[in-house]
Every structure is written in C-alpha cells, then in structure tokens.
Short mmCIF file of C-alpha atoms in Angstrom, two decimals:
data_model
loop_
_atom_site.label_atom_id
_atom_site.label_comp_id
_atom_site.label_asym_id
_atom_site.label_seq_id
_atom_site.Cartn_x
_atom_site.Cartn_y
_atom_site.Cartn_z
CA MET A 1159 -7.35 12.06 -26.40
CA ILE A 1160 -6.57 9.27 -23.95
CA GLU A 1161 -6.12 7.03 -26.14
CA GLU A 1162 -4.13 9.29 -28.66
CA ILE A 1163 -1.58 9.63 -25.28
CA PHE A 1164 -1.26 5.91 -24.72
CA ASN A 1165 -0.30 5.48 -28.07
CA ARG A 1166 2.58 8.11 -28.10
CA GLN A 1167 3.71 6.43 -24.79
CA ASN A 1168 3.63 2.88 -26.59
CA GLN A 1169 6.06 4.42 -29.02
CA LEU A 1170 8.52 5.82 -27.07
CA LYS A 1171 8.65 2.51 -24.66
CA ASN A 1172 11.12 1.16 -26.61
CA LYS A 1173 13.34 3.68 -26.28
CA LEU A 1174 12.97 4.37 -22.46
CA ARG A 1175 13.39 0.45 -21.63
CA LEU A 1176 17.00 1.20 -23.09
CA SER A 1177 16.99 4.44 -20.85
CA SER A 1178 20.31 4.21 -18.28
CA SER A 1179 20.24 4.43 -14.41
CA LYS A 1180 21.72 8.52 -15.35
CA GLU A 1181 18.48 9.47 -17.07
CA ARG A 1182 16.26 7.80 -14.54
CA ILE A 1183 17.83 9.18 -11.74
CA ALA A 1184 17.49 12.68 -13.87
CA LYS A 1185 13.69 12.35 -13.98
CA LEU A 1186 13.13 11.23 -10.00
CA ASP A 1187 15.67 14.06 -9.35
CA THR A 1188 13.01 16.87 -11.08
CA ILE A 1189 10.16 15.08 -8.70
CA LEU A 1190 12.40 15.68 -6.02
CA ASN A 1191 12.91 18.90 -6.63
CA TRP A 1192 9.88 19.74 -7.47
CA ILE A 1193 8.08 18.36 -3.94
CA LEU A 1194 10.42 20.09 -2.02
CA ASN A 1195 10.30 23.54 -3.67
CA ASN A 1196 6.26 23.41 -3.93
CA ARG A 1197 5.52 22.30 -0.66
CA SER A 1198 3.81 24.62 0.26
CA SER A 1199 1.33 24.60 -2.81
CA ILE A 1200 0.81 20.72 -1.68
CA LYS A 1201 -0.34 21.78 1.90
CA ILE A 1202 -2.74 24.20 0.39
CA ALA A 1203 -4.06 21.45 -1.99
CA LEU A 1204 -4.26 18.79 0.92
CA HIS A 1205 -6.29 21.48 3.43
CA LYS A 1206 -8.95 22.20 0.76
CA ASP A 1207 -9.63 19.06 -0.20
CA PHE A 1208 -10.04 17.63 3.45
CA ARG A 1209 -8.64 20.07 6.10
CA LYS A 1210 -5.46 17.82 6.93
CA SER A 1211 -2.41 19.96 8.48
CA GLY A 1212 0.87 20.88 6.41
CA GLU A 1213 2.73 19.06 9.73
CA GLU A 1214 0.65 16.67 8.58
CA THR A 1215 0.98 16.54 5.06
CA ASP A 1216 4.80 16.80 5.77
CA ILE A 1217 4.60 13.14 7.49
CA THR A 1218 2.21 11.32 5.71
CA GLU A 1219 2.58 12.52 2.00
CA ILE A 1220 5.89 14.63 1.22
CA TYR A 1221 8.43 12.65 3.20
CA PRO A 1222 7.33 9.51 2.32
CA LEU A 1223 7.94 10.35 -0.90
CA VAL A 1224 11.21 12.32 -0.72
CA SER A 1225 12.75 9.03 1.16
CA GLU A 1226 11.77 6.84 -1.04
CA ILE A 1227 13.41 8.82 -4.03
CA ARG A 1228 16.71 8.56 -2.03
CA ASN A 1229 16.29 5.23 -1.67
CA VAL A 1230 16.26 4.79 -5.46
CA LYS A 1231 18.71 7.01 -6.27
CA LYS A 1232 20.68 5.11 -4.32
CA ASN A 1233 20.62 1.87 -4.87
CA LEU A 1234 18.86 2.29 -9.04
CA ARG A 1235 22.48 1.75 -10.33
CA LYS A 1236 22.72 -1.71 -8.48
CA TRP A 1237 19.23 -3.12 -9.40
CA MET A 1238 19.53 -2.61 -13.14
CA LYS A 1239 22.75 -4.49 -13.14
CA PRO A 1240 22.44 -7.87 -14.18
CA ASN A 1241 21.78 -10.29 -11.68
CA PHE A 1242 23.76 -13.97 -12.06
CA VAL A 1243 22.97 -16.92 -11.16
CA LYS A 1244 25.46 -20.21 -9.47
CA ARG A 1245 26.38 -22.52 -11.87
CA SER A 1246 25.38 -26.28 -11.36
CA ILE A 1247 27.71 -28.80 -12.65
CA ILE A 1248 25.81 -29.61 -15.67
CA TYR A 1249 25.42 -25.60 -17.01
CA LEU A 1250 29.49 -25.06 -15.72
CA THR A 1251 30.50 -24.23 -18.87
CA HIS A 1252 27.42 -21.99 -19.14
CA SER A 1253 27.16 -18.18 -17.86
CA ALA A 1254 23.39 -17.09 -16.22
CA PHE A 1255 21.95 -13.95 -15.32
CA VAL A 1256 18.83 -12.02 -14.77
CA LYS A 1257 18.30 -8.89 -16.21
CA TYR A 1258 15.54 -6.34 -14.73
CA GLU A 1259 13.49 -4.81 -17.76
CA SER A 1260 10.39 -2.01 -18.33
CA LYS A 1261 7.53 -3.20 -19.12
CA GLY A 1262 6.47 -0.92 -21.15
CA VAL A 1263 3.55 1.96 -20.63
CA VAL A 1264 1.41 1.68 -17.34
CA LEU A 1265 -1.39 3.13 -15.13
CA ILE A 1266 -1.31 4.69 -12.42
CA ILE A 1267 -5.15 4.99 -10.96
CA SER A 1268 -4.72 6.07 -7.45
CA THR A 1269 -6.99 6.94 -4.26
CA TRP A 1270 -7.99 10.32 -1.99
CA ASN A 1271 -7.08 9.48 1.63
CA TYR A 1272 -2.89 10.43 0.36
CA PRO A 1273 -3.95 11.32 -2.88
CA PHE A 1274 -0.65 13.45 -3.26
CA LEU A 1275 2.01 9.97 -2.10
CA LEU A 1276 -0.30 7.00 -3.66
CA SER A 1277 -0.35 9.26 -6.89
CA ILE A 1278 3.57 10.00 -6.70
CA GLY A 1279 4.92 6.47 -5.07
CA PRO A 1280 4.48 4.30 -7.88
CA LEU A 1281 5.27 6.89 -10.25
CA ILE A 1282 9.08 6.64 -8.72
CA SER A 1283 9.09 2.64 -8.90
CA ALA A 1284 7.17 2.96 -12.73
CA ILE A 1285 10.11 5.99 -13.73
CA ALA A 1286 12.94 3.83 -11.92
CA ALA A 1287 12.20 0.63 -14.14
CA GLY A 1288 11.90 2.56 -17.43
CA ASN A 1289 8.27 2.85 -17.96
CA SER A 1290 5.91 5.37 -19.52
CA ALA A 1291 3.38 6.53 -17.17
CA ILE A 1292 -0.55 7.69 -17.38
CA ILE A 1293 -1.95 8.85 -13.95
CA LYS A 1294 -5.54 8.53 -13.48
CA PRO A 1295 -5.79 10.83 -9.60
CA SER A 1296 -8.87 10.09 -7.63
CA GLU A 1297 -11.47 13.67 -8.29
CA ILE A 1298 -12.85 13.14 -4.84
CA SER A 1299 -9.21 14.97 -4.08
CA PRO A 1300 -9.80 17.63 -6.77
CA ASN A 1301 -7.33 20.03 -5.14
CA THR A 1302 -4.87 17.13 -4.89
CA SER A 1303 -5.78 16.37 -8.49
CA GLU A 1304 -5.23 19.39 -10.09
CA LEU A 1305 -1.60 20.10 -8.27
CA ILE A 1306 -0.63 16.66 -9.83
CA SER A 1307 -1.89 17.50 -13.31
CA LYS A 1308 0.20 21.24 -13.25
CA MET A 1309 3.48 19.49 -11.64
CA ILE A 1310 2.92 16.60 -14.43
CA LEU A 1311 2.76 19.35 -17.32
CA GLU A 1312 5.42 21.38 -15.90
CA LEU A 1313 8.39 18.29 -16.02
CA PHE A 1314 7.49 15.47 -18.18
CA PRO A 1315 5.85 15.63 -21.86
CA ASN A 1316 2.70 13.69 -21.90
CA LYS A 1317 4.40 11.05 -24.20
CA GLU A 1318 6.41 9.95 -21.23
CA ILE A 1319 3.80 11.02 -18.17
CA ALA A 1320 0.44 12.29 -18.71
CA VAL A 1321 -1.97 12.79 -16.00
CA VAL A 1322 -5.89 12.05 -16.89
CA GLN A 1323 -8.55 13.45 -14.84
CA GLY A 1324 -12.07 12.16 -14.33
CA ASP A 1325 -15.04 10.22 -12.72
CA LYS A 1326 -15.84 6.76 -13.15
CA ALA A 1327 -16.50 6.96 -17.29
CA VAL A 1328 -12.95 7.87 -17.74
CA SER A 1329 -11.40 5.43 -15.58
CA THR A 1330 -13.37 2.60 -17.47
CA GLU A 1331 -12.08 4.43 -20.54
CA LEU A 1332 -8.40 3.94 -19.26
CA LEU A 1333 -9.13 0.32 -18.62
CA LYS A 1334 -10.22 -0.87 -21.80
CA LEU A 1335 -6.51 0.06 -23.26
CA PRO A 1336 -4.13 -2.68 -23.44
CA PHE A 1337 -1.26 -1.17 -20.63
CA ASP A 1338 1.26 -3.39 -20.21
CA HIS A 1339 0.65 -2.46 -16.06
CA ILE A 1340 -2.02 -1.19 -13.71
CA PHE A 1341 -1.51 0.17 -10.71
CA PHE A 1342 -4.51 0.65 -8.49
CA THR A 1343 -5.32 2.04 -4.86
CA GLY A 1344 -8.31 1.65 -3.51
CA SER A 1345 -11.43 -0.48 -2.20
CA THR A 1346 -11.40 -4.88 -2.26
CA GLU A 1347 -14.77 -4.27 -4.28
CA ILE A 1348 -13.25 -1.48 -6.93
CA GLY A 1349 -9.94 -3.38 -7.41
CA LYS A 1350 -11.56 -6.60 -8.49
CA ILE A 1351 -13.00 -4.67 -11.53
CA VAL A 1352 -9.95 -3.93 -12.08
CA ALA A 1353 -8.50 -7.33 -11.99
CA LYS A 1354 -11.36 -8.58 -14.57
CA ALA A 1355 -10.70 -4.84 -16.86
CA ALA A 1356 -6.81 -6.04 -16.79
CA SER A 1357 -7.49 -9.23 -17.78
CA GLU A 1358 -9.23 -8.83 -21.40
CA ASN A 1359 -5.75 -6.85 -22.01
CA LEU A 1360 -3.61 -9.92 -20.43
CA SER A 1361 -2.54 -6.58 -18.86
CA ASP A 1362 -0.05 -7.15 -15.33
CA TYR A 1363 -1.93 -5.51 -12.46
CA THR A 1364 -0.96 -4.72 -8.67
CA LEU A 1365 -4.04 -4.35 -6.06
CA GLU A 1366 -2.82 -1.81 -2.94
CA LEU A 1367 -6.78 -2.74 -1.13
CA GLY A 1368 -7.82 -2.86 2.17
CA GLY A 1369 -9.79 -4.79 5.05
CA LYS A 1370 -9.57 -4.93 8.70
CA SER A 1371 -6.23 -4.36 10.42
CA PRO A 1372 -6.79 -5.80 13.91
CA VAL A 1373 -4.39 -4.75 17.10
CA ILE A 1374 -4.15 -7.16 19.65
CA VAL A 1375 -3.63 -5.98 23.42
CA GLU A 1376 -2.31 -8.61 25.08
CA LYS A 1377 -1.76 -8.27 29.23
CA SER A 1378 2.30 -8.02 29.04
CA ALA A 1379 2.52 -4.86 26.34
CA SER A 1380 3.61 -1.57 27.90
CA LEU A 1381 0.23 -0.49 28.33
CA LYS A 1382 0.75 3.14 28.21
CA SER A 1383 3.60 3.78 25.08
CA THR A 1384 0.59 1.26 23.58
CA ALA A 1385 -1.51 3.34 23.86
CA GLU A 1386 -0.56 6.45 22.63
CA LYS A 1387 0.82 4.45 19.32
CA ILE A 1388 -2.68 2.85 18.56
CA VAL A 1389 -4.54 6.81 18.75
CA TRP A 1390 -1.88 8.48 16.70
CA GLY A 1391 -2.29 5.76 14.19
CA LYS A 1392 -6.11 5.47 14.28
CA TYR A 1393 -6.76 9.18 13.76
CA LEU A 1394 -3.95 10.02 11.36
CA ASN A 1395 -6.12 11.81 8.71
CA LYS A 1396 -8.86 10.93 10.22
CA GLY A 1397 -8.64 7.24 10.40
CA GLN A 1398 -8.77 7.15 6.62
CA THR A 1399 -5.67 5.12 5.74
CA CYS A 1400 -5.24 1.84 4.91
CA VAL A 1401 -3.06 0.67 7.76
CA ALA A 1402 -4.68 2.06 10.31
CA PRO A 1403 -6.05 -0.24 13.34
CA ASP A 1404 -9.25 -1.28 12.47
CA TYR A 1405 -10.28 -2.40 15.67
CA ILE A 1406 -8.87 -4.12 19.01
CA LEU A 1407 -8.73 -6.91 20.61
CA ILE A 1408 -7.72 -6.40 24.02
CA ASP A 1409 -7.46 -9.28 26.82
CA LYS A 1410 -10.49 -8.32 29.43
CA ASP A 1411 -8.29 -8.73 31.94
CA ILE A 1412 -6.97 -5.07 31.27
CA ARG A 1413 -10.07 -3.66 29.01
CA ASN A 1414 -11.20 -0.49 31.55
CA SER A 1415 -7.85 0.64 32.68
CA PHE A 1416 -6.26 0.62 28.60
CA THR A 1417 -9.97 2.31 27.76
CA GLU A 1418 -9.01 4.93 30.04
CA LEU A 1419 -5.56 5.21 28.69
CA LEU A 1420 -6.79 6.06 25.23
CA VAL A 1421 -9.21 8.18 26.14
CA ASN A 1422 -6.40 10.02 27.71
CA ASN A 1423 -4.27 10.46 24.59
CA ILE A 1424 -7.33 11.54 22.57
CA LYS A 1425 -7.35 14.58 24.85
CA LYS A 1426 -4.12 14.96 24.53
CA TYR A 1427 -3.58 14.88 20.74
CA TYR A 1428 -6.67 16.15 19.78
CA GLY A 1429 -8.80 18.21 22.74
CA ASN A 1430 -10.35 17.54 26.35
CA ASN A 1431 -14.50 17.83 24.00
CA HIS A 1432 -16.10 17.85 21.44
CA GLN A 1433 -15.92 21.61 20.86
CA GLU A 1434 -11.68 21.61 21.70
CA VAL A 1435 -11.84 18.95 18.71
CA GLU A 1436 -13.38 20.15 16.56
CA THR A 1437 -11.80 23.17 16.11
CA ASN A 1438 -8.32 21.31 16.32
CA LEU A 1439 -6.08 22.33 13.06
CA ASN A 1440 -3.98 19.23 13.53
CA TYR A 1441 -7.67 17.36 13.17
CA ALA A 1442 -8.54 16.65 9.60
CA ARG A 1443 -12.31 16.25 8.26
CA ILE A 1444 -13.95 13.06 6.70
CA ILE A 1445 -13.24 13.40 2.67
CA ASN A 1446 -17.55 13.84 1.69
CA GLU A 1447 -20.81 13.41 2.64
CA LYS A 1448 -20.74 9.88 0.90
CA HIS A 1449 -18.06 8.81 3.68
CA HIS A 1450 -19.66 10.82 6.27
CA SER A 1451 -23.24 9.09 5.88
CA ARG A 1452 -21.12 5.64 5.99
CA LEU A 1453 -19.23 6.25 9.48
CA VAL A 1454 -22.39 7.58 11.01
CA GLU A 1455 -24.65 4.33 9.42
CA ILE A 1456 -21.70 2.76 11.68
CA ILE A 1457 -22.47 4.40 14.65
CA GLU A 1458 -26.06 3.93 14.51
CA ASN A 1459 -25.79 0.59 13.85
CA THR A 1460 -24.11 -0.54 16.19
CA LYS A 1461 -26.07 2.08 18.78
CA GLN A 1462 -28.99 -0.24 17.91
CA ASN A 1463 -26.87 -3.63 18.57
CA ASP A 1464 -26.09 -3.33 21.91
CA GLY A 1465 -22.63 -1.54 20.71
CA GLN A 1466 -21.62 0.56 23.92
CA ILE A 1467 -19.88 4.28 23.35
CA LEU A 1468 -17.33 4.54 25.15
CA TYR A 1469 -15.89 7.10 23.95
CA GLY A 1470 -17.27 10.66 21.60
CA GLY A 1471 -20.00 8.82 19.03
CA LYS A 1472 -20.50 13.16 17.93
CA TYR A 1473 -20.96 14.20 14.74
CA ASP A 1474 -21.74 17.04 12.96
CA SER A 1475 -23.07 16.35 9.53
CA GLU A 1476 -23.07 19.71 7.68
CA ASN A 1477 -18.89 19.82 8.33
CA TYR A 1478 -18.20 16.02 7.71
CA PHE A 1479 -17.37 15.84 11.57
CA ILE A 1480 -17.09 13.04 13.50
CA GLU A 1481 -15.32 13.26 16.42
CA PRO A 1482 -12.49 10.32 18.20
CA THR A 1483 -14.91 7.17 18.78
CA ILE A 1484 -14.40 3.87 20.71
CA ILE A 1485 -17.09 1.24 20.90
CA LEU A 1486 -17.35 -1.49 23.02
CA THR A 1487 -18.52 -4.79 20.10
CA ASN A 1488 -18.81 -8.14 20.40
CA CYS A 1489 -21.41 -8.41 17.42
CA GLU A 1490 -20.15 -10.83 14.87
CA GLY A 1491 -22.95 -9.30 11.85
CA CYS A 1492 -22.91 -6.16 12.47
CA LYS A 1493 -21.39 -3.14 10.54
CA ILE A 1494 -18.89 -2.36 12.33
CA SER A 1495 -17.77 -6.35 12.64
CA GLU A 1496 -17.71 -6.81 8.86
CA GLU A 1497 -16.66 -3.75 7.52
CA GLU A 1498 -13.46 -1.46 7.35
CA ILE A 1499 -14.13 1.44 8.94
CA PHE A 1500 -11.79 4.10 7.15
CA GLY A 1501 -12.71 6.50 9.87
CA PRO A 1502 -12.09 8.13 13.46
CA ILE A 1503 -14.06 5.18 15.06
CA LEU A 1504 -12.21 2.07 17.21
CA PRO A 1505 -13.94 -0.66 17.90
CA ILE A 1506 -13.04 -2.54 21.06
CA VAL A 1507 -13.37 -6.34 21.11
CA GLU A 1508 -12.65 -8.32 24.30
CA TYR A 1509 -10.82 -11.92 24.53
CA THR A 1510 -10.91 -14.33 27.24
CA ASN A 1511 -7.62 -16.07 25.88
CA LEU A 1512 -5.56 -15.19 22.85
CA ASP A 1513 -6.71 -18.42 20.98
CA GLU A 1514 -10.50 -16.18 20.93
CA ALA A 1515 -8.59 -13.35 19.30
CA ILE A 1516 -6.96 -15.20 16.67
CA GLN A 1517 -10.16 -17.39 15.75
CA TRP A 1518 -11.24 -13.72 15.38
CA ILE A 1519 -8.80 -12.11 12.53
CA ASN A 1520 -9.06 -15.79 10.63
CA LYS A 1521 -13.37 -15.73 10.42
CA ARG A 1522 -12.69 -12.80 8.21
CA ASN A 1523 -10.21 -12.30 4.95
CA PRO A 1524 -6.82 -11.56 5.89
CA PRO A 1525 -5.89 -8.17 6.00
CA LEU A 1526 -3.17 -5.89 5.21
CA SER A 1527 -2.30 -5.98 8.23
CA ILE A 1528 -1.72 -7.53 12.19
CA TYR A 1529 -0.92 -5.42 14.73
CA ILE A 1530 0.85 -7.04 17.91
CA PHE A 1531 1.51 -5.44 21.21
CA SER A 1532 3.02 -8.31 23.87
CA ASN A 1533 6.32 -8.99 25.91
CA ASN A 1534 4.99 -11.85 25.43
CA LYS A 1535 7.21 -14.25 22.92
CA ILE A 1536 5.27 -17.54 22.87
CA GLY A 1537 1.94 -15.35 22.02
CA ILE A 1538 3.67 -13.26 19.84
CA ASP A 1539 5.27 -16.25 17.45
CA LYS A 1540 1.34 -18.02 18.42
CA VAL A 1541 -0.43 -14.80 16.51
CA ILE A 1542 1.91 -14.90 13.64
CA ASN A 1543 1.92 -18.41 13.01
CA SER A 1544 -1.94 -18.91 13.27
CA THR A 1545 -2.54 -15.92 10.81
CA HIS A 1546 -2.08 -14.57 7.27
CA SER A 1547 -1.40 -10.49 6.61
CA GLY A 1548 0.03 -8.71 4.16
CA GLY A 1549 2.61 -7.05 6.86
CA ILE A 1550 3.18 -7.56 10.76
CA GLY A 1551 3.75 -5.09 13.57
CA LEU A 1552 5.12 -5.95 17.05
CA ASN A 1553 5.00 -3.46 19.36
CA GLU A 1554 4.38 -0.78 16.06
CA LEU A 1555 2.17 0.02 13.95
CA VAL A 1556 1.46 1.57 10.26
CA ILE A 1557 4.65 3.26 9.68
CA HIS A 1558 6.26 0.17 7.59
CA PHE A 1559 4.31 1.49 5.17
CA SER A 1560 6.35 4.46 4.96
CA HIS A 1561 9.66 1.97 5.40
CA PRO A 1562 11.81 2.71 2.16
CA HIS A 1563 13.38 -1.35 2.43
CA LEU A 1564 10.30 -3.02 2.58
CA PRO A 1565 7.87 -4.27 0.62
CA PHE A 1566 4.40 -3.38 0.86
CA GLY A 1567 1.33 -5.21 0.03
CA GLY A 1568 -1.58 -7.03 0.88
CA VAL A 1569 -3.09 -10.32 0.74
CA ARG A 1570 -5.79 -11.48 -1.76
CA HIS A 1571 -8.73 -9.35 -0.53
CA SER A 1572 -6.24 -6.30 1.21
CA GLY A 1573 -3.66 -6.81 -2.21
CA ILE A 1574 -1.96 -8.60 -4.87
CA GLY A 1575 1.51 -7.21 -5.42
CA ARG A 1576 4.18 -5.76 -4.23
CA SER A 1577 5.36 -1.89 -3.84
CA HIS A 1578 8.04 0.52 -2.39
CA GLY A 1579 12.02 0.86 -2.75
CA PHE A 1580 13.43 -2.48 -4.93
CA ALA A 1581 9.92 -4.37 -4.77
CA GLY A 1582 8.55 -1.23 -6.34
CA PHE A 1583 11.04 -1.56 -8.95
CA LYS A 1584 10.42 -5.37 -9.04
CA GLU A 1585 6.61 -4.97 -9.52
CA PHE A 1586 7.16 -2.48 -12.64
CA SER A 1587 9.74 -4.72 -14.38
CA TYR A 1588 10.18 -8.10 -16.47
CA GLU A 1589 12.79 -10.70 -14.95
CA ARG A 1590 14.13 -10.98 -18.23
CA SER A 1591 16.33 -14.28 -18.07
CA PHE A 1592 19.65 -15.04 -20.03
CA ILE A 1593 21.82 -18.22 -20.34
CA LYS A 1594 25.44 -17.90 -22.19
CA ALA A 1595 27.29 -21.01 -23.84
CA GLY A 1596 30.47 -20.90 -22.63
CA LYS A 1597 33.05 -22.41 -25.20
CA LEU A 1598 33.48 -26.33 -24.17
CA ASN A 1599 29.82 -28.04 -24.98
CA PHE A 1600 29.93 -30.76 -22.35
CA LEU A 1601 26.36 -31.04 -23.06
CA LYS A 1602 26.78 -33.08 -26.29
CA ILE A 1603 27.39 -36.04 -24.61
CA ILE A 1604 23.35 -36.19 -24.07
CA TYR A 1605 22.43 -35.73 -27.57
CA PRO A 1606 21.15 -38.37 -29.53
CA PRO A 1607 21.65 -40.60 -30.84
CA TYR A 1608 21.30 -42.55 -27.64
CA ASN A 1609 23.17 -45.41 -26.27
CA ASN A 1610 24.46 -47.84 -23.30
CA ARG A 1611 26.68 -45.14 -22.27
CA LYS A 1612 24.82 -42.33 -22.54
CA ARG A 1613 22.29 -43.95 -20.55
CA LYS A 1614 24.62 -44.61 -17.76
CA ILE A 1615 25.28 -40.85 -18.21
CA VAL A 1616 21.94 -39.49 -18.11
CA ASP A 1617 21.04 -42.01 -15.12
CA PHE A 1618 23.71 -40.67 -13.43
CA PHE A 1619 22.42 -36.96 -14.15
CA VAL A 1620 18.80 -37.83 -12.80
CA LYS A 1621 20.03 -39.85 -9.23
CA TYR A 1622 23.18 -37.47 -8.63
CA LEU A 1623 22.85 -33.90 -9.80
#
C-alpha cells in the first residue's frame, strides 16, 4: 500500500510542478479553513495525548500554522517568479535568472511533542513549492495522528497528500523509497538513521533535531522580566519543546536572587505547591512512561552526584507527572549536563566570568538556540562571536520558532536545513538556473582558433573582468 501511494504521487509530480500560485494557494486555503473550523477537535486530541490546555494549543499548535499560511499566501506569487540576476560585462547580451521548481514527492516524518504543528507546518511549505507529500505522524501521540489522517482524507486525494500511520517498522519501509525530499523532526539519534537511509537513494533531506539550548543570564540583565520569560519558555508544554531553555548559565553573584524570582514565577503560573501544580489545567503531562522514567532518572542521578534541588523534584510515575524542578549543578559528566532534558527540569550552572560560560557551551555540540539575557553589548557580542548555534535570542527566547519570516533550523547535531516562510519554500524547491542568449554574441571573440589578438583579449578578461 505504501509503495502504491508513492507511485501514484510520483506519476503526478510533473503536473504539480507546473501548478500556479493560485492553485497552490487554494490548497492552503482548504487547510486554513479546516483548522479554523476544527479548533475544538484539535484541542481535544492534544488534551487526550498529554493533557495540553486549549489555550496552549491555540498559542503553540494553531496560531503558528495560521500565521504561516497567511504569510505564504501573501508572498507565494513573488517567490515563484523568476529571479533575474545581475549581468556582468562578459554576459552583457545574455539574460540570466533563477527559478524555484518543486522537488517532487516528499516524505514528512513528524514527532510527538507538537504533533499537529510539526506535521502540518512542513506540509504548508511542501504544497507552496508544488510538491506532493506523504506524512508519517508520530505513533506516540495517537489521537492527534488520527485527527491529522482524518483531516488529510477530507481535503486531498492520496495521489497528492497522504497520511501513513504506524510505528518504527512503517518509518523504515517509507525510508526505503526514493523520495525527492525527506523532512524529519525528532532526535539526533534517529536523525542520523534518516540521513543514512536518504543517502541510499541520494534523497535531499531536512533534519530538525534538538540539543541543549543554553540561557546565559548576565549581571546587567533585567532580572524580573528575564525570570518571567525563562519560566514560561521552559515549562511550556511541560518542557517538551526543542527550543526550550535546557539550562541556565548565570553569574554566581546573582544566582540566589534570580532563583527566588524563578520560583516566584513558577508559583504564579502553576501553583504554590505540589498539589496545586498537579491539578493545574495549564500544566501538561509527560507524554509516556518511557520519557517520564528518563526524566526521573535524571533527577535521581543528579542527587547522587551532589546536585542540589533548589525547587521541586517531586514526581508521580502513575500519572507521568513531574513538578517544575530547578537544580543547581556543575557536574560535567552527569546526564543532566550532557543529555537534552526535554522536560520540566531546569539546571542552573554558576560562572564567575563570561569566558567560563562560553567554554561550557562550546564543550557541547552546537545547540538549536542560544539565549542571552544582558544589557551589556560587549558581552553579548562576545557570546555571539565565540559560539555557534541555529538561532540566537537576545533578551528573548523560544518565540523565534514561530516567526514566519525567520529561517528556522540547527547546526549539525541540532539540525540540517531550514524551514518556515521563504526558507521553507526554498527547502522544498530546486533552484534551477537559466541563461538566455541575446541577439549579439560577443563571446565569439574567444572561440578558437586562438591567435595573438585573442590571447590579449583573454588576458584582459583574467586581469580586469
């Protein structure tokens, strides 16, 4: 069945490649209208999967898609037009331009933490670029995956867009097929498997991965607003966000006062104690037993390695609940320092000078994001110029992910390729180069046979043009 769907889409790809901006926008409109008309169904599915609140679903799953579609609709006609390049003297009589053309049949393998957003987001770019697509949503969020399948069946024939559900075995079968592009969102470990499988068919691929995104809090930062932003960005979706702040690097002189601000905001957002947090409808759950156990192990491992729990640390394995937790640590080889946390555990590492913070970051793979809270321009520039990451947040965090005009992606272990807006359109397109001859052909002067006059002309070209 999977191969049959792929073959149908493969037969249609030339037709879709020639589709107009109007036709592509019409498809995006059907998605937009479906989302707006089914907001309650989306919220119910996500609540069933990991007790996500309706408000959080609107903010993190629905609005970014609505915003993305509106941005694409506004700009698609311009993106599809030939982009004429500058003429040099040698090519004075020629016209040259670049045109974006669809890649063909694409595979979208999405993940569970934002299951609706991370399935439909890449699809928007794929459709805008004129591709067909097969979506493999995550089996870990089954209610949302079922809703996505229902949505696509209602809106598109499977020769254009199809959803294939299943576990690892289904993904393995899909990766054997010669897709023109593969868009994967998930862990670095699985990303390597996807890249290796893509290489067998020389398929293009995009990998949106993760990593340990640090937050540097410098003395000059506005500590009150910094604490508010970090608590929101960290515990959003229970910390199960690829761009969530993974850990804080903070000047040791302000650590105590800043920790107090963090705790005050946790209480303000989610409740004053374990019981209040556990019953708070705005605090989601860990997705399943496997991920809950992994996070509990991080907490227990930290205790054994002299990590100090400054706040929280309680958990309920039956309900996959872990309260917002803050841990003071400087353990270099511990799980908390080396593994992406992807949960509601926030380590704090003290530093005495900015060079120590930069060194800590650079000992690890380049992260998806680096967040700097500071009003010291010299310090900010030093961090930017001394580190490498997919994105930078200056006195802000997380929200760059949903900015429709910013390319989003990582560096090596945190990702390959870019998505969103024009970057997403380009990711699912080929840049096809065109050159067109004019009526006069000045280049004849360099055709053989070569004589002394032509040698002088060539010499002039090399030296001056």
